[in-house]
């Protein structure tokens, strides 16, 4: 709005990003305890970057609000065990929605855990994927992380 009048702004495509993740050694194994996840960019904007940190991979977000979806399909975790996955904020990254999911497992069959959250970055902030289980297991395929600009 300028001088009391509305002027249209030029439309800009929203940025998207897609990556997969595995255990830090590249295997599809889940540890009893915390499993550090290494993220690999598959497609999308180069504005979202990934670098290694002690917790696995740090995903850096440009300034703005971002919708993030994260999922792991797994098997082999014993019945009535606990699994949790979260996106752990770094450097004051804003969390507009709950950034975690947890569940009780239903036996050694196939199962999955997923979460969707909204994150707000000033352009210097990021997050890492935190995956915790009370039993060993196997990821059926690499985990998926999808991010889209809001």
mmCIF file with all atom_site columns, C-alpha atoms in Angstrom:
data_model
loop_
_atom_site.group_PDB
_atom_site.id
_atom_site.type_symbol
_atom_site.label_atom_id
_atom_site.label_alt_id
_atom_site.label_comp_id
_atom_site.label_asym_id
_atom_site.label_entity_id
_atom_site.label_seq_id
_atom_site.pdbx_PDB_ins_code
_atom_site.Cartn_x
_atom_site.Cartn_y
_atom_site.Cartn_z
_atom_site.occupancy
_atom_site.B_iso_or_equiv
_atom_site.pdbx_formal_charge
_atom_site.auth_seq_id
_atom_site.auth_comp_id
_atom_site.auth_asym_id
_atom_site.auth_atom_id
_atom_site.pdbx_PDB_model_num
ATOM 1   C CA . UNK A 1 1   ? 0.000  0.000   0.000  1.00 0.00 ? 1   UNK A CA 1
ATOM 2   C CA . UNK A 1 2   ? 1.359  3.386   -0.984 1.00 0.00 ? 2   UNK A CA 1
ATOM 3   C CA . UNK A 1 3   ? -0.185 6.841   -0.534 1.00 0.00 ? 3   UNK A CA 1
ATOM 4   C CA . UNK A 1 4   ? -3.466 5.319   0.643  1.00 0.00 ? 4   UNK A CA 1
ATOM 5   C CA . UNK A 1 5   ? -3.841 3.064   -2.418 1.00 0.00 ? 5   UNK A CA 1
ATOM 6   C CA . UNK A 1 6   ? -3.291 -0.668  -2.865 1.00 0.00 ? 6   UNK A CA 1
ATOM 7   C CA . UNK A 1 7   ? -0.797 -1.793  -5.480 1.00 0.00 ? 7   UNK A CA 1
ATOM 8   C CA . UNK A 1 8   ? -0.407 -5.435  -6.472 1.00 0.00 ? 8   UNK A CA 1
ATOM 9   C CA . UNK A 1 9   ? 2.902  -7.093  -5.726 1.00 0.00 ? 9   UNK A CA 1
ATOM 10  C CA . UNK A 1 10  ? 4.577  -9.363  -8.204 1.00 0.00 ? 10  UNK A CA 1
ATOM 11  C CA . UNK A 1 11  ? 3.713  -13.004 -7.570 1.00 0.00 ? 11  UNK A CA 1
ATOM 12  C CA . UNK A 1 12  ? 6.614  -15.186 -6.535 1.00 0.00 ? 12  UNK A CA 1
ATOM 13  C CA . UNK A 1 13  ? 6.612  -18.971 -6.436 1.00 0.00 ? 13  UNK A CA 1
ATOM 14  C CA . UNK A 1 14  ? 6.918  -20.394 -2.935 1.00 0.00 ? 14  UNK A CA 1
ATOM 15  C CA . UNK A 1 15  ? 10.159 -22.237 -2.303 1.00 0.00 ? 15  UNK A CA 1
ATOM 16  C CA . UNK A 1 16  ? 10.061 -26.014 -1.738 1.00 0.00 ? 16  UNK A CA 1
ATOM 17  C CA . UNK A 1 17  ? 12.676 -28.467 -0.544 1.00 0.00 ? 17  UNK A CA 1
ATOM 18  C CA . UNK A 1 18  ? 12.810 -32.268 -0.276 1.00 0.00 ? 18  UNK A CA 1
ATOM 19  C CA . UNK A 1 19  ? 15.386 -34.422 1.478  1.00 0.00 ? 19  UNK A CA 1
ATOM 20  C CA . UNK A 1 20  ? 15.850 -37.925 2.819  1.00 0.00 ? 20  UNK A CA 1
ATOM 21  C CA . UNK A 1 21  ? 17.632 -39.058 5.954  1.00 0.00 ? 21  UNK A CA 1
ATOM 22  C CA . UNK A 1 22  ? 19.291 -42.135 7.404  1.00 0.00 ? 22  UNK A CA 1
ATOM 23  C CA . UNK A 1 23  ? 21.344 -42.972 10.463 1.00 0.00 ? 23  UNK A CA 1
ATOM 24  C CA . UNK A 1 24  ? 24.629 -41.037 10.594 1.00 0.00 ? 24  UNK A CA 1
ATOM 25  C CA . UNK A 1 25  ? 26.573 -43.976 9.094  1.00 0.00 ? 25  UNK A CA 1
ATOM 26  C CA . UNK A 1 26  ? 24.161 -44.189 6.145  1.00 0.00 ? 26  UNK A CA 1
ATOM 27  C CA . UNK A 1 27  ? 22.441 -47.333 7.427  1.00 0.00 ? 27  UNK A CA 1
ATOM 28  C CA . UNK A 1 28  ? 18.684 -47.785 7.854  1.00 0.00 ? 28  UNK A CA 1
ATOM 29  C CA . UNK A 1 29  ? 19.084 -48.849 11.484 1.00 0.00 ? 29  UNK A CA 1
ATOM 30  C CA . UNK A 1 30  ? 17.323 -47.357 14.519 1.00 0.00 ? 30  UNK A CA 1
ATOM 31  C CA . UNK A 1 31  ? 19.233 -47.315 17.787 1.00 0.00 ? 31  UNK A CA 1
ATOM 32  C CA . UNK A 1 32  ? 17.936 -48.126 21.238 1.00 0.00 ? 32  UNK A CA 1
ATOM 33  C CA . UNK A 1 33  ? 18.215 -44.515 22.399 1.00 0.00 ? 33  UNK A CA 1
ATOM 34  C CA . UNK A 1 34  ? 18.911 -41.530 20.162 1.00 0.00 ? 34  UNK A CA 1
ATOM 35  C CA . UNK A 1 35  ? 19.676 -42.028 16.470 1.00 0.00 ? 35  UNK A CA 1
ATOM 36  C CA . UNK A 1 36  ? 21.601 -39.177 14.824 1.00 0.00 ? 36  UNK A CA 1
ATOM 37  C CA . UNK A 1 37  ? 20.122 -38.566 11.366 1.00 0.00 ? 37  UNK A CA 1
ATOM 38  C CA . UNK A 1 38  ? 22.069 -37.378 8.328  1.00 0.00 ? 38  UNK A CA 1
ATOM 39  C CA . UNK A 1 39  ? 19.914 -35.456 5.822  1.00 0.00 ? 39  UNK A CA 1
ATOM 40  C CA . UNK A 1 40  ? 20.599 -35.426 2.086  1.00 0.00 ? 40  UNK A CA 1
ATOM 41  C CA . UNK A 1 41  ? 18.978 -32.862 -0.225 1.00 0.00 ? 41  UNK A CA 1
ATOM 42  C CA . UNK A 1 42  ? 17.119 -34.517 -3.093 1.00 0.00 ? 42  UNK A CA 1
ATOM 43  C CA . UNK A 1 43  ? 15.460 -31.550 -4.791 1.00 0.00 ? 43  UNK A CA 1
ATOM 44  C CA . UNK A 1 44  ? 14.187 -28.019 -4.318 1.00 0.00 ? 44  UNK A CA 1
ATOM 45  C CA . UNK A 1 45  ? 15.554 -24.621 -3.478 1.00 0.00 ? 45  UNK A CA 1
ATOM 46  C CA . UNK A 1 46  ? 19.244 -24.174 -2.754 1.00 0.00 ? 46  UNK A CA 1
ATOM 47  C CA . UNK A 1 47  ? 18.333 -21.515 -0.149 1.00 0.00 ? 47  UNK A CA 1
ATOM 48  C CA . UNK A 1 48  ? 17.787 -24.297 2.407  1.00 0.00 ? 48  UNK A CA 1
ATOM 49  C CA . UNK A 1 49  ? 21.173 -25.725 3.322  1.00 0.00 ? 49  UNK A CA 1
ATOM 50  C CA . UNK A 1 50  ? 22.395 -28.769 5.250  1.00 0.00 ? 50  UNK A CA 1
ATOM 51  C CA . UNK A 1 51  ? 25.604 -29.193 7.222  1.00 0.00 ? 51  UNK A CA 1
ATOM 52  C CA . UNK A 1 52  ? 26.948 -31.776 9.639  1.00 0.00 ? 52  UNK A CA 1
ATOM 53  C CA . UNK A 1 53  ? 26.786 -31.217 13.399 1.00 0.00 ? 53  UNK A CA 1
ATOM 54  C CA . UNK A 1 54  ? 27.247 -33.561 16.356 1.00 0.00 ? 54  UNK A CA 1
ATOM 55  C CA . UNK A 1 55  ? 23.496 -34.359 16.418 1.00 0.00 ? 55  UNK A CA 1
ATOM 56  C CA . UNK A 1 56  ? 23.466 -35.367 12.718 1.00 0.00 ? 56  UNK A CA 1
ATOM 57  C CA . UNK A 1 57  ? 22.520 -32.708 10.170 1.00 0.00 ? 57  UNK A CA 1
ATOM 58  C CA . UNK A 1 58  ? 21.610 -29.089 10.702 1.00 0.00 ? 58  UNK A CA 1
ATOM 59  C CA . UNK A 1 59  ? 19.003 -27.785 8.266  1.00 0.00 ? 59  UNK A CA 1
ATOM 60  C CA . UNK A 1 60  ? 19.304 -23.990 7.869  1.00 0.00 ? 60  UNK A CA 1
ATOM 61  C CA . UNK A 1 61  ? 16.213 -22.042 6.827  1.00 0.00 ? 61  UNK A CA 1
ATOM 62  C CA . UNK A 1 62  ? 16.061 -18.675 5.054  1.00 0.00 ? 62  UNK A CA 1
ATOM 63  C CA . UNK A 1 63  ? 14.058 -15.888 6.698  1.00 0.00 ? 63  UNK A CA 1
ATOM 64  C CA . UNK A 1 64  ? 10.333 -16.560 6.777  1.00 0.00 ? 64  UNK A CA 1
ATOM 65  C CA . UNK A 1 65  ? 7.719  -19.069 7.895  1.00 0.00 ? 65  UNK A CA 1
ATOM 66  C CA . UNK A 1 66  ? 8.114  -22.661 6.782  1.00 0.00 ? 66  UNK A CA 1
ATOM 67  C CA . UNK A 1 67  ? 5.896  -25.746 6.897  1.00 0.00 ? 67  UNK A CA 1
ATOM 68  C CA . UNK A 1 68  ? 7.953  -28.865 7.591  1.00 0.00 ? 68  UNK A CA 1
ATOM 69  C CA . UNK A 1 69  ? 6.797  -32.483 7.303  1.00 0.00 ? 69  UNK A CA 1
ATOM 70  C CA . UNK A 1 70  ? 8.927  -35.376 8.520  1.00 0.00 ? 70  UNK A CA 1
ATOM 71  C CA . UNK A 1 71  ? 8.205  -39.144 8.402  1.00 0.00 ? 71  UNK A CA 1
ATOM 72  C CA . UNK A 1 72  ? 9.919  -42.442 9.193  1.00 0.00 ? 72  UNK A CA 1
ATOM 73  C CA . UNK A 1 73  ? 8.568  -45.883 8.255  1.00 0.00 ? 73  UNK A CA 1
ATOM 74  C CA . UNK A 1 74  ? 10.069 -48.663 10.348 1.00 0.00 ? 74  UNK A CA 1
ATOM 75  C CA . UNK A 1 75  ? 9.782  -52.266 11.463 1.00 0.00 ? 75  UNK A CA 1
ATOM 76  C CA . UNK A 1 76  ? 11.295 -54.654 13.954 1.00 0.00 ? 76  UNK A CA 1
ATOM 77  C CA . UNK A 1 77  ? 10.681 -52.576 17.077 1.00 0.00 ? 77  UNK A CA 1
ATOM 78  C CA . UNK A 1 78  ? 9.239  -54.756 19.837 1.00 0.00 ? 78  UNK A CA 1
ATOM 79  C CA . UNK A 1 79  ? 5.654  -54.391 21.059 1.00 0.00 ? 79  UNK A CA 1
ATOM 80  C CA . UNK A 1 80  ? 4.849  -51.673 23.596 1.00 0.00 ? 80  UNK A CA 1
ATOM 81  C CA . UNK A 1 81  ? 8.055  -49.716 23.112 1.00 0.00 ? 81  UNK A CA 1
ATOM 82  C CA . UNK A 1 82  ? 8.236  -45.935 22.730 1.00 0.00 ? 82  UNK A CA 1
ATOM 83  C CA . UNK A 1 83  ? 9.271  -43.941 19.637 1.00 0.00 ? 83  UNK A CA 1
ATOM 84  C CA . UNK A 1 84  ? 9.657  -40.159 19.400 1.00 0.00 ? 84  UNK A CA 1
ATOM 85  C CA . UNK A 1 85  ? 10.643 -37.823 16.581 1.00 0.00 ? 85  UNK A CA 1
ATOM 86  C CA . UNK A 1 86  ? 11.099 -34.066 16.773 1.00 0.00 ? 86  UNK A CA 1
ATOM 87  C CA . UNK A 1 87  ? 12.587 -31.141 14.921 1.00 0.00 ? 87  UNK A CA 1
ATOM 88  C CA . UNK A 1 88  ? 14.922 -29.566 17.471 1.00 0.00 ? 88  UNK A CA 1
ATOM 89  C CA . UNK A 1 89  ? 15.232 -25.796 17.077 1.00 0.00 ? 89  UNK A CA 1
ATOM 90  C CA . UNK A 1 90  ? 18.709 -24.213 17.012 1.00 0.00 ? 90  UNK A CA 1
ATOM 91  C CA . UNK A 1 91  ? 19.701 -20.592 17.632 1.00 0.00 ? 91  UNK A CA 1
ATOM 92  C CA . UNK A 1 92  ? 16.216 -19.427 18.594 1.00 0.00 ? 92  UNK A CA 1
ATOM 93  C CA . UNK A 1 93  ? 14.278 -20.827 15.626 1.00 0.00 ? 93  UNK A CA 1
ATOM 94  C CA . UNK A 1 94  ? 10.599 -20.072 16.237 1.00 0.00 ? 94  UNK A CA 1
ATOM 95  C CA . UNK A 1 95  ? 8.176  -22.977 16.599 1.00 0.00 ? 95  UNK A CA 1
ATOM 96  C CA . UNK A 1 96  ? 4.657  -21.909 15.592 1.00 0.00 ? 96  UNK A CA 1
ATOM 97  C CA . UNK A 1 97  ? 3.244  -25.441 16.096 1.00 0.00 ? 97  UNK A CA 1
ATOM 98  C CA . UNK A 1 98  ? 4.241  -28.465 18.181 1.00 0.00 ? 98  UNK A CA 1
ATOM 99  C CA . UNK A 1 99  ? 7.507  -29.796 16.692 1.00 0.00 ? 99  UNK A CA 1
ATOM 100 C CA . UNK A 1 100 ? 7.318  -33.418 17.905 1.00 0.00 ? 100 UNK A CA 1
ATOM 101 C CA . UNK A 1 101 ? 5.426  -36.710 17.649 1.00 0.00 ? 101 UNK A CA 1
ATOM 102 C CA . UNK A 1 102 ? 5.576  -39.808 19.826 1.00 0.00 ? 102 UNK A CA 1
ATOM 103 C CA . UNK A 1 103 ? 3.859  -43.170 19.963 1.00 0.00 ? 103 UNK A CA 1
ATOM 104 C CA . UNK A 1 104 ? 3.765  -46.599 21.543 1.00 0.00 ? 104 UNK A CA 1
ATOM 105 C CA . UNK A 1 105 ? 4.767  -49.315 19.093 1.00 0.00 ? 105 UNK A CA 1
ATOM 106 C CA . UNK A 1 106 ? 2.417  -52.114 18.096 1.00 0.00 ? 106 UNK A CA 1
ATOM 107 C CA . UNK A 1 107 ? 4.730  -55.076 17.739 1.00 0.00 ? 107 UNK A CA 1
ATOM 108 C CA . UNK A 1 108 ? 7.479  -56.130 15.376 1.00 0.00 ? 108 UNK A CA 1
ATOM 109 C CA . UNK A 1 109 ? 5.333  -55.467 12.285 1.00 0.00 ? 109 UNK A CA 1
ATOM 110 C CA . UNK A 1 110 ? 5.443  -52.365 10.124 1.00 0.00 ? 110 UNK A CA 1
ATOM 111 C CA . UNK A 1 111 ? 4.697  -48.946 11.571 1.00 0.00 ? 111 UNK A CA 1
ATOM 112 C CA . UNK A 1 112 ? 5.441  -45.268 10.960 1.00 0.00 ? 112 UNK A CA 1
ATOM 113 C CA . UNK A 1 113 ? 5.741  -41.959 12.760 1.00 0.00 ? 113 UNK A CA 1
ATOM 114 C CA . UNK A 1 114 ? 5.297  -38.541 11.211 1.00 0.00 ? 114 UNK A CA 1
ATOM 115 C CA . UNK A 1 115 ? 4.952  -34.905 12.165 1.00 0.00 ? 115 UNK A CA 1
ATOM 116 C CA . UNK A 1 116 ? 4.004  -31.610 10.567 1.00 0.00 ? 116 UNK A CA 1
ATOM 117 C CA . UNK A 1 117 ? 5.007  -28.284 12.073 1.00 0.00 ? 117 UNK A CA 1
ATOM 118 C CA . UNK A 1 118 ? 5.478  -24.614 11.254 1.00 0.00 ? 118 UNK A CA 1
ATOM 119 C CA . UNK A 1 119 ? 8.842  -22.954 11.852 1.00 0.00 ? 119 UNK A CA 1
ATOM 120 C CA . UNK A 1 120 ? 9.824  -19.282 11.759 1.00 0.00 ? 120 UNK A CA 1
ATOM 121 C CA . UNK A 1 121 ? 13.383 -18.247 10.905 1.00 0.00 ? 121 UNK A CA 1
ATOM 122 C CA . UNK A 1 122 ? 15.186 -14.930 10.795 1.00 0.00 ? 122 UNK A CA 1
ATOM 123 C CA . UNK A 1 123 ? 17.532 -16.395 8.176  1.00 0.00 ? 123 UNK A CA 1
ATOM 124 C CA . UNK A 1 124 ? 20.288 -17.525 10.566 1.00 0.00 ? 124 UNK A CA 1
ATOM 125 C CA . UNK A 1 125 ? 18.443 -20.332 12.345 1.00 0.00 ? 125 UNK A CA 1
ATOM 126 C CA . UNK A 1 126 ? 17.913 -24.017 11.766 1.00 0.00 ? 126 UNK A CA 1
ATOM 127 C CA . UNK A 1 127 ? 16.990 -27.374 13.259 1.00 0.00 ? 127 UNK A CA 1
ATOM 128 C CA . UNK A 1 128 ? 17.981 -31.028 13.404 1.00 0.00 ? 128 UNK A CA 1
ATOM 129 C CA . UNK A 1 129 ? 15.919 -34.231 13.422 1.00 0.00 ? 129 UNK A CA 1
ATOM 130 C CA . UNK A 1 130 ? 15.866 -35.952 16.814 1.00 0.00 ? 130 UNK A CA 1
ATOM 131 C CA . UNK A 1 131 ? 14.761 -39.607 16.717 1.00 0.00 ? 131 UNK A CA 1
ATOM 132 C CA . UNK A 1 132 ? 14.538 -41.625 19.947 1.00 0.00 ? 132 UNK A CA 1
ATOM 133 C CA . UNK A 1 133 ? 13.405 -45.212 20.512 1.00 0.00 ? 133 UNK A CA 1
ATOM 134 C CA . UNK A 1 134 ? 13.409 -47.586 23.494 1.00 0.00 ? 134 UNK A CA 1
ATOM 135 C CA . UNK A 1 135 ? 14.240 -50.519 21.181 1.00 0.00 ? 135 UNK A CA 1
ATOM 136 C CA . UNK A 1 136 ? 16.390 -51.245 18.145 1.00 0.00 ? 136 UNK A CA 1
ATOM 137 C CA . UNK A 1 137 ? 14.666 -51.417 14.782 1.00 0.00 ? 137 UNK A CA 1
ATOM 138 C CA . UNK A 1 138 ? 15.021 -50.882 11.058 1.00 0.00 ? 138 UNK A CA 1
ATOM 139 C CA . UNK A 1 139 ? 13.852 -48.057 8.824  1.00 0.00 ? 139 UNK A CA 1
ATOM 140 C CA . UNK A 1 140 ? 12.052 -49.658 5.852  1.00 0.00 ? 140 UNK A CA 1
ATOM 141 C CA . UNK A 1 141 ? 13.221 -46.825 3.587  1.00 0.00 ? 141 UNK A CA 1
ATOM 142 C CA . UNK A 1 142 ? 15.086 -43.580 4.184  1.00 0.00 ? 142 UNK A CA 1
ATOM 143 C CA . UNK A 1 143 ? 13.103 -41.026 6.205  1.00 0.00 ? 143 UNK A CA 1
ATOM 144 C CA . UNK A 1 144 ? 11.605 -38.065 4.370  1.00 0.00 ? 144 UNK A CA 1
ATOM 145 C CA . UNK A 1 145 ? 11.737 -34.364 5.142  1.00 0.00 ? 145 UNK A CA 1
ATOM 146 C CA . UNK A 1 146 ? 9.661  -31.904 3.106  1.00 0.00 ? 146 UNK A CA 1
ATOM 147 C CA . UNK A 1 147 ? 9.722  -28.144 3.588  1.00 0.00 ? 147 UNK A CA 1
ATOM 148 C CA . UNK A 1 148 ? 7.622  -25.481 1.891  1.00 0.00 ? 148 UNK A CA 1
ATOM 149 C CA . UNK A 1 149 ? 7.573  -21.710 2.297  1.00 0.00 ? 149 UNK A CA 1
ATOM 150 C CA . UNK A 1 150 ? 4.325  -20.282 3.667  1.00 0.00 ? 150 UNK A CA 1
#
